[in-house]
mmCIF file of C-alpha atoms in Angstrom:
data_model
loop_
_atom_site.group_PDB
_atom_site.id
_atom_site.type_symbol
_atom_site.label_atom_id
_atom_site.label_comp_id
_atom_site.label_asym_id
_atom_site.label_seq_id
_atom_site.Cartn_x
_atom_site.Cartn_y
_atom_site.Cartn_z
ATOM 1 C CA ASP A 1 -0.985 34.905 18.805
ATOM 2 C CA ALA A 2 -1.503 38.110 16.845
ATOM 3 C CA GLY A 3 0.600 41.208 17.380
ATOM 4 C CA THR A 4 0.157 44.779 16.303
ATOM 5 C CA LYS A 5 1.784 46.662 13.473
ATOM 6 C CA ALA A 6 3.982 48.501 15.967
ATOM 7 C CA SER A 7 4.699 45.397 18.064
ATOM 8 C CA PRO A 8 4.508 42.207 15.961
ATOM 9 C CA ILE A 9 4.880 38.738 17.424
ATOM 10 C CA VAL A 10 8.275 37.420 16.276
ATOM 11 C CA TYR A 11 9.445 33.799 16.345
ATOM 12 C CA ARG A 12 13.190 33.992 15.746
ATOM 13 C CA ALA A 13 16.112 31.611 16.049
ATOM 14 C CA THR A 14 19.024 32.846 18.139
ATOM 15 C CA GLU A 15 21.268 31.346 15.464
ATOM 16 C CA PRO A 16 19.673 31.124 12.002
ATOM 17 C CA GLY A 17 18.893 27.494 11.149
ATOM 18 C CA ALA A 18 19.648 26.146 14.619
ATOM 19 C CA ALA A 19 16.009 26.097 15.771
ATOM 20 C CA ILE A 20 14.012 23.342 14.061
ATOM 21 C CA LEU A 21 10.265 22.820 13.791
ATOM 22 C CA SER A 22 9.649 19.214 12.743
ATOM 23 C CA ALA A 23 6.654 16.910 12.366
ATOM 24 C CA ALA A 24 8.911 13.855 12.038
ATOM 25 C CA ILE A 25 9.547 11.501 14.945
ATOM 26 C CA PRO A 26 12.478 9.137 15.554
ATOM 27 C CA LEU A 27 11.899 5.427 15.090
ATOM 28 C CA ALA A 28 13.490 3.010 17.547
ATOM 29 C CA GLY A 29 13.110 -0.741 17.970
ATOM 30 C CA TRP A 30 13.839 -2.032 14.458
ATOM 31 C CA GLN A 31 13.847 -5.819 14.240
ATOM 32 C CA PRO A 32 15.138 -8.359 11.706
ATOM 33 C CA VAL A 33 12.444 -9.962 9.553
ATOM 34 C CA ALA A 34 11.543 -13.270 11.184
ATOM 35 C CA ASP A 35 8.113 -13.886 9.636
ATOM 36 C CA PRO A 36 8.688 -16.614 6.985
ATOM 37 C CA ALA A 37 5.883 -15.238 4.799
ATOM 38 C CA VAL A 38 7.625 -11.866 4.605
ATOM 39 C CA ALA A 39 11.167 -13.237 4.466
ATOM 40 C CA THR A 40 10.437 -15.425 1.455
ATOM 41 C CA ARG A 41 8.840 -12.458 -0.306
ATOM 42 C CA LEU A 42 11.986 -10.356 0.029
ATOM 43 C CA ASP A 43 14.612 -10.168 -2.679
ATOM 44 C CA PRO A 44 17.388 -12.651 -1.702
ATOM 45 C CA GLU A 45 20.026 -9.907 -1.733
ATOM 46 C CA ALA A 46 17.903 -7.691 0.502
ATOM 47 C CA ARG A 47 16.806 -10.395 2.954
ATOM 48 C CA PRO A 48 19.757 -10.094 5.392
ATOM 49 C CA HIS A 49 19.467 -6.295 5.492
ATOM 50 C CA VAL A 50 15.745 -5.546 5.753
ATOM 51 C CA VAL A 51 14.315 -4.662 9.152
ATOM 52 C CA TRP A 52 10.792 -3.842 10.258
ATOM 53 C CA ILE A 53 8.984 -1.810 12.891
ATOM 54 C CA ASP A 54 5.396 -1.173 13.971
ATOM 55 C CA LEU A 55 4.166 2.282 13.079
ATOM 56 C CA PRO A 56 4.108 4.519 16.153
ATOM 57 C CA LYS A 57 0.838 5.623 17.717
ATOM 58 C CA GLU A 58 1.339 9.143 16.348
ATOM 59 C CA THR A 59 0.846 7.853 12.796
ATOM 60 C CA PRO A 60 -2.453 9.063 11.304
ATOM 61 C CA GLN A 61 -5.469 6.745 11.335
ATOM 62 C CA PRO A 62 -6.099 5.463 8.757
ATOM 63 C CA VAL A 63 -2.549 5.399 7.422
ATOM 64 C CA PRO A 64 -2.536 7.580 4.279
ATOM 65 C CA GLY A 65 -1.924 5.978 0.912
ATOM 66 C CA PHE A 66 -0.147 7.405 -2.117
ATOM 67 C CA ALA A 67 -2.988 8.719 -4.293
ATOM 68 C CA ASN A 68 -1.898 11.991 -5.891
ATOM 69 C CA GLY A 69 -3.758 14.933 -7.298
ATOM 70 C CA GLY A 70 -2.246 14.583 -10.748
ATOM 71 C CA CYS A 71 -3.781 15.812 -13.979
ATOM 72 C CA GLY A 72 -7.134 14.145 -14.528
ATOM 73 C CA TYR A 73 -7.342 12.778 -10.993
ATOM 74 C CA ALA A 74 -10.923 12.743 -9.721
ATOM 75 C CA GLY A 75 -10.388 11.791 -6.075
ATOM 76 C CA LYS A 76 -8.944 13.475 -3.027
ATOM 77 C CA PRO A 77 -5.119 13.405 -2.916
ATOM 78 C CA GLU A 78 -3.397 11.686 -0.018
ATOM 79 C CA TYR A 79 -0.206 12.806 1.685
ATOM 80 C CA PRO A 80 1.852 9.680 2.366
ATOM 81 C CA LEU A 81 4.301 8.932 5.133
ATOM 82 C CA ALA A 82 7.941 9.775 4.484
ATOM 83 C CA LEU A 83 11.154 8.316 5.895
ATOM 84 C CA PHE A 84 14.436 10.167 6.432
ATOM 85 C CA GLN A 85 17.906 9.027 7.421
ATOM 86 C CA ASN A 86 21.156 10.987 7.422
ATOM 87 C CA GLY A 87 19.171 14.081 6.458
ATOM 88 C CA ARG A 88 17.916 12.473 3.230
ATOM 89 C CA ARG A 89 14.455 11.401 2.118
ATOM 90 C CA LEU A 90 14.471 7.637 1.576
ATOM 91 C CA PRO A 91 12.850 6.270 -1.598
ATOM 92 C CA VAL A 92 9.815 4.021 -1.565
ATOM 93 C CA SER A 93 10.611 0.624 -3.100
ATOM 94 C CA ARG A 94 10.255 0.687 -6.865
ATOM 95 C CA TRP A 95 10.501 -1.518 -9.953
ATOM 96 C CA PRO A 96 12.134 -0.790 -12.318
ATOM 97 C CA ASN A 97 14.422 1.262 -10.097
ATOM 98 C CA ARG A 98 15.302 4.011 -12.551
ATOM 99 C CA THR A 99 13.351 3.307 -15.718
ATOM 100 C CA PHE A 100 9.801 2.321 -16.686
ATOM 101 C CA ALA A 101 7.909 -0.757 -17.786
ATOM 102 C CA LYS A 102 5.326 -0.650 -20.583
ATOM 103 C CA MET A 103 1.692 -1.663 -20.498
ATOM 104 C CA GLY A 104 0.593 -4.502 -22.725
ATOM 105 C CA PRO A 105 -2.796 -4.529 -24.474
ATOM 106 C CA CYS A 106 -5.693 -3.184 -22.431
ATOM 107 C CA VAL A 107 -8.854 -5.228 -21.968
ATOM 108 C CA GLY A 108 -12.466 -4.488 -21.091
ATOM 109 C CA ARG A 109 -14.689 -1.578 -21.972
ATOM 110 C CA HIS A 110 -13.364 1.130 -24.236
ATOM 111 C CA GLU A 111 -14.356 4.410 -25.834
ATOM 112 C CA GLU A 112 -13.287 6.253 -28.976
ATOM 113 C CA HIS A 113 -11.919 9.742 -28.456
ATOM 114 C CA GLY A 114 -11.396 11.232 -31.874
ATOM 115 C CA HIS A 115 -7.808 12.136 -32.704
ATOM 116 C CA VAL A 116 -6.387 10.751 -29.419
ATOM 117 C CA GLY A 117 -7.579 7.210 -30.160
ATOM 118 C CA THR A 118 -9.143 4.411 -28.135
ATOM 119 C CA ALA A 119 -9.291 4.773 -24.352
ATOM 120 C CA TYR A 120 -9.949 1.707 -22.213
ATOM 121 C CA ILE A 121 -11.806 2.574 -19.046
ATOM 122 C CA ASP A 122 -11.592 -0.504 -16.795
ATOM 123 C CA GLY A 123 -7.943 -0.003 -15.815
ATOM 124 C CA THR A 124 -6.999 -3.588 -16.715
ATOM 125 C CA PHE A 125 -4.067 -4.447 -18.975
ATOM 126 C CA ILE A 126 -1.871 -7.392 -19.879
ATOM 127 C CA PHE A 127 1.633 -7.470 -18.427
ATOM 128 C CA ASP A 128 3.455 -10.597 -19.597
ATOM 129 C CA ASN A 129 6.324 -10.519 -17.130
ATOM 130 C CA ASP A 130 7.585 -12.883 -14.414
ATOM 131 C CA ARG A 131 7.256 -9.983 -11.968
ATOM 132 C CA LEU A 132 3.512 -10.639 -11.766
ATOM 133 C CA ILE A 133 4.001 -13.789 -9.711
ATOM 134 C CA ARG A 134 6.129 -12.113 -7.048
ATOM 135 C CA TRP A 135 3.606 -9.268 -6.742
ATOM 136 C CA ILE A 136 0.717 -11.590 -5.864
ATOM 137 C CA GLY A 137 -0.145 -11.223 -2.187
ATOM 138 C CA GLU A 138 1.642 -7.896 -1.702
ATOM 139 C CA PRO A 139 -0.285 -6.185 1.114
ATOM 140 C CA ASP A 140 -0.301 -2.676 -0.391
ATOM 141 C CA ALA A 141 0.931 -2.580 -3.979
ATOM 142 C CA TRP A 142 0.800 0.629 -6.048
ATOM 143 C CA PHE A 143 1.587 1.737 -9.588
ATOM 144 C CA ASP A 144 2.528 5.121 -10.995
ATOM 145 C CA GLY A 145 1.860 5.516 -14.680
ATOM 146 C CA LEU A 146 1.344 7.755 -17.673
ATOM 147 C CA TRP A 147 -1.790 5.763 -18.344
ATOM 148 C CA PHE A 148 -2.997 7.588 -21.462
ATOM 149 C CA HIS A 149 -1.293 10.959 -22.003
ATOM 150 C CA HIS A 150 2.431 11.407 -21.447
ATOM 151 C CA TRP A 151 1.734 14.479 -19.330
ATOM 152 C CA ALA A 152 -0.876 12.963 -17.004
ATOM 153 C CA ASP A 153 0.704 10.675 -14.420
ATOM 154 C CA GLN A 154 -1.254 9.196 -11.554
ATOM 155 C CA LYS A 155 -0.500 6.884 -8.636
ATOM 156 C CA MET A 156 -3.020 4.042 -8.361
ATOM 157 C CA GLN A 157 -3.444 1.086 -6.032
ATOM 158 C CA LEU A 158 -3.470 -2.491 -7.269
ATOM 159 C CA LYS A 159 -6.861 -4.167 -7.263
ATOM 160 C CA GLN A 160 -6.053 -7.634 -8.570
ATOM 161 C CA ILE A 161 -3.512 -9.702 -10.490
ATOM 162 C CA ASP A 162 -4.713 -12.572 -12.644
ATOM 163 C CA PRO A 163 -1.702 -14.871 -13.211
ATOM 164 C CA GLN A 164 -3.540 -16.969 -15.804
ATOM 165 C CA ALA A 165 -4.639 -14.030 -17.927
ATOM 166 C CA LYS A 166 -1.420 -12.147 -17.008
ATOM 167 C CA THR A 167 -3.358 -8.984 -16.249
ATOM 168 C CA ILE A 168 -3.093 -6.151 -13.762
ATOM 169 C CA ALA A 169 -6.319 -4.493 -12.627
ATOM 170 C CA LEU A 170 -6.083 -1.067 -10.996
ATOM 171 C CA ALA A 171 -8.371 0.027 -8.165
ATOM 172 C CA ASN A 172 -10.781 2.914 -8.820
ATOM 173 C CA PRO A 173 -9.900 3.110 -12.531
ATOM 174 C CA GLU A 174 -12.530 5.793 -13.125
ATOM 175 C CA SER A 175 -10.454 8.249 -11.104
ATOM 176 C CA HIS A 176 -8.154 8.612 -14.118
ATOM 177 C CA ARG A 177 -10.615 10.269 -16.442
ATOM 178 C CA PHE A 178 -8.489 9.986 -19.599
ATOM 179 C CA GLY A 179 -8.538 6.187 -19.592
ATOM 180 C CA TYR A 180 -5.778 3.715 -20.490
ATOM 181 C CA LYS A 181 -3.991 2.497 -23.597
ATOM 182 C CA GLU A 182 -1.332 -0.011 -24.645
ATOM 183 C CA GLY A 183 2.331 0.929 -24.580
ATOM 184 C CA GLN A 184 2.165 3.582 -21.868
ATOM 185 C CA GLN A 185 4.905 3.753 -19.246
ATOM 186 C CA PHE A 186 4.480 2.828 -15.587
ATOM 187 C CA PHE A 187 6.379 1.535 -12.568
ATOM 188 C CA ALA A 188 5.436 -0.466 -9.471
ATOM 189 C CA PHE A 189 6.125 0.833 -5.975
ATOM 190 C CA ASN A 190 5.588 0.218 -2.245
ATOM 191 C CA MET A 191 6.092 -3.510 -2.655
ATOM 192 C CA ILE A 192 8.005 -5.478 -0.033
ATOM 193 C CA SER A 193 9.326 -7.792 -2.754
ATOM 194 C CA GLU A 194 10.859 -4.821 -4.598
ATOM 195 C CA ILE A 195 13.039 -3.586 -1.726
ATOM 196 C CA ASP A 196 16.363 -4.263 -3.430
ATOM 197 C CA ARG A 197 18.763 -1.427 -2.558
ATOM 198 C CA PRO A 198 19.811 0.495 0.573
ATOM 199 C CA GLY A 199 17.326 3.192 1.561
ATOM 200 C CA GLU A 200 14.250 1.587 0.025
ATOM 201 C CA TRP A 201 11.202 0.918 2.151
ATOM 202 C CA ALA A 202 7.566 -0.155 1.953
ATOM 203 C CA VAL A 203 4.612 0.210 4.284
ATOM 204 C CA ASP A 204 1.903 -2.350 5.014
ATOM 205 C CA ARG A 205 -0.856 0.054 5.990
ATOM 206 C CA GLN A 206 -3.284 -2.632 7.147
ATOM 207 C CA SER A 207 -0.893 -4.246 9.622
ATOM 208 C CA ARG A 208 0.723 -0.835 10.310
ATOM 209 C CA ARG A 209 4.263 -2.053 9.707
ATOM 210 C CA LEU A 210 7.247 -0.508 7.956
ATOM 211 C CA TYR A 211 9.907 -2.534 6.145
ATOM 212 C CA LEU A 212 13.266 -0.901 5.392
ATOM 213 C CA TRP A 213 16.714 -1.646 4.011
ATOM 214 C CA PRO A 214 18.438 1.173 5.918
ATOM 215 C CA GLU A 215 21.301 3.150 4.413
ATOM 216 C CA SER A 216 23.093 3.024 7.792
ATOM 217 C CA ASN A 217 22.627 1.104 11.034
ATOM 218 C CA PRO A 218 19.328 2.569 12.344
ATOM 219 C CA ASN A 219 20.583 2.187 15.926
ATOM 220 C CA GLU A 220 23.403 4.614 15.120
ATOM 221 C CA ALA A 221 21.886 6.825 12.411
ATOM 222 C CA THR A 222 18.289 7.440 13.493
ATOM 223 C CA VAL A 223 15.485 6.973 10.991
ATOM 224 C CA PHE A 224 12.766 9.635 11.189
ATOM 225 C CA LEU A 225 9.149 9.249 10.086
ATOM 226 C CA ALA A 226 7.107 12.272 8.979
ATOM 227 C CA VAL A 227 3.693 11.842 10.590
ATOM 228 C CA GLY A 228 2.333 15.373 11.113
ATOM 229 C CA ASP A 229 0.452 17.213 8.397
ATOM 230 C CA HIS A 230 1.486 20.867 8.986
ATOM 231 C CA LEU A 231 4.068 22.692 11.094
ATOM 232 C CA VAL A 232 2.416 26.089 11.499
ATOM 233 C CA THR A 233 -1.269 26.888 10.985
ATOM 234 C CA MET A 234 -2.670 30.387 11.322
ATOM 235 C CA THR A 235 -6.261 31.600 11.076
ATOM 236 C CA ASP A 236 -7.342 35.234 11.473
ATOM 237 C CA VAL A 237 -3.802 36.198 12.545
ATOM 238 C CA ALA A 238 -2.056 39.508 11.897
ATOM 239 C CA ASN A 239 1.410 40.969 12.441
ATOM 240 C CA VAL A 240 3.435 37.800 12.996
ATOM 241 C CA ARG A 241 6.969 37.088 11.759
ATOM 242 C CA PHE A 242 9.008 33.873 11.510
ATOM 243 C CA GLU A 243 12.745 34.417 11.081
ATOM 244 C CA GLY A 244 15.741 32.130 10.725
ATOM 245 C CA LEU A 245 13.925 28.874 11.509
ATOM 246 C CA THR A 246 14.246 25.460 9.890
ATOM 247 C CA LEU A 247 10.898 23.840 9.074
ATOM 248 C CA GLU A 248 11.081 20.200 8.085
ATOM 249 C CA GLY A 249 9.570 16.733 8.052
ATOM 250 C CA CYS A 250 5.823 17.090 7.492
ATOM 251 C CA ARG A 251 3.527 15.225 5.120
ATOM 252 C CA GLU A 252 1.666 18.206 3.687
ATOM 253 C CA THR A 253 2.282 21.953 3.668
ATOM 254 C CA ALA A 254 4.730 23.450 6.160
ATOM 255 C CA VAL A 255 2.876 26.712 6.764
ATOM 256 C CA VAL A 256 -0.841 27.328 6.254
ATOM 257 C CA ALA A 257 -2.264 30.830 6.735
ATOM 258 C CA LYS A 258 -5.983 31.546 6.295
ATOM 259 C CA ASN A 259 -7.486 35.031 6.422
ATOM 260 C CA CYS A 260 -4.198 36.464 7.704
ATOM 261 C CA ARG A 261 -2.433 39.754 7.066
ATOM 262 C CA ASN A 262 1.028 41.169 7.569
ATOM 263 C CA VAL A 263 2.563 37.729 8.180
ATOM 264 C CA SER A 264 6.142 37.160 6.984
ATOM 265 C CA ILE A 265 8.454 34.150 6.757
ATOM 266 C CA SER A 266 12.025 35.271 6.157
ATOM 267 C CA GLY A 267 15.451 33.676 6.253
ATOM 268 C CA CYS A 268 13.913 30.258 6.914
ATOM 269 C CA THR A 269 14.901 26.886 5.510
ATOM 270 C CA LEU A 270 12.039 24.633 4.359
ATOM 271 C CA ARG A 271 12.976 21.025 3.590
ATOM 272 C CA GLN A 272 11.753 17.413 3.603
ATOM 273 C CA LEU A 273 8.153 18.467 3.030
ATOM 274 C CA GLY A 274 5.394 16.558 1.277
ATOM 275 C CA SER A 275 3.634 19.381 -0.530
#
């Protein structure tokens, strides 16, 4: 799809913004939660409102998690699913909703790091809070924290909760190379039990199910799921223009161009993108 300098290939909307490229698909067939194991896990206020749906076949295999490429992160970042309703990105369930919790004392192996202090390396810390009990058995629980430095956040999956020792153990703790220390801020997310306000959702990646407290009736205001990674990919392309388009609803980068020249994107709207 390459043009020439005199005759470029042009993708243009007849009316700017009216033509949409999207990697999000509509979700239909939401059902009330009937599984007692899930229903009892839900917050009592949310229970009458939460609905669920199987992930569509277009969803990537395996379903991506939430690992990010934050400062100090040693693994490959993932680009998670995203939900949209009424033109708005819906938030993943979170506790606390708008603030942070604090880590208790860390346990396990530790190292001394000069002026920055003691860094624990096993990713296990005490959290003396009743929330621990409700988190046990969550199918895909995650935490986002400033585990050592206040400028180095990282999203990490739960490995294990010990209710007797009142500890949280994070999976792949070595991926956060700075370590962990007491008093740092964190929050829990993607837990079914923490869906407690309209718009919040959680995904059970193993069973490939979504749980949502929709902002509006999903049969009237469609919920969209971003499943595709990119919208436009170009390799060894020259003399191409994109004008007046809306690019939306993908998990990663909207436009990727490799070894290209004289390619322009002008007057376009880019929104609801993951990267």
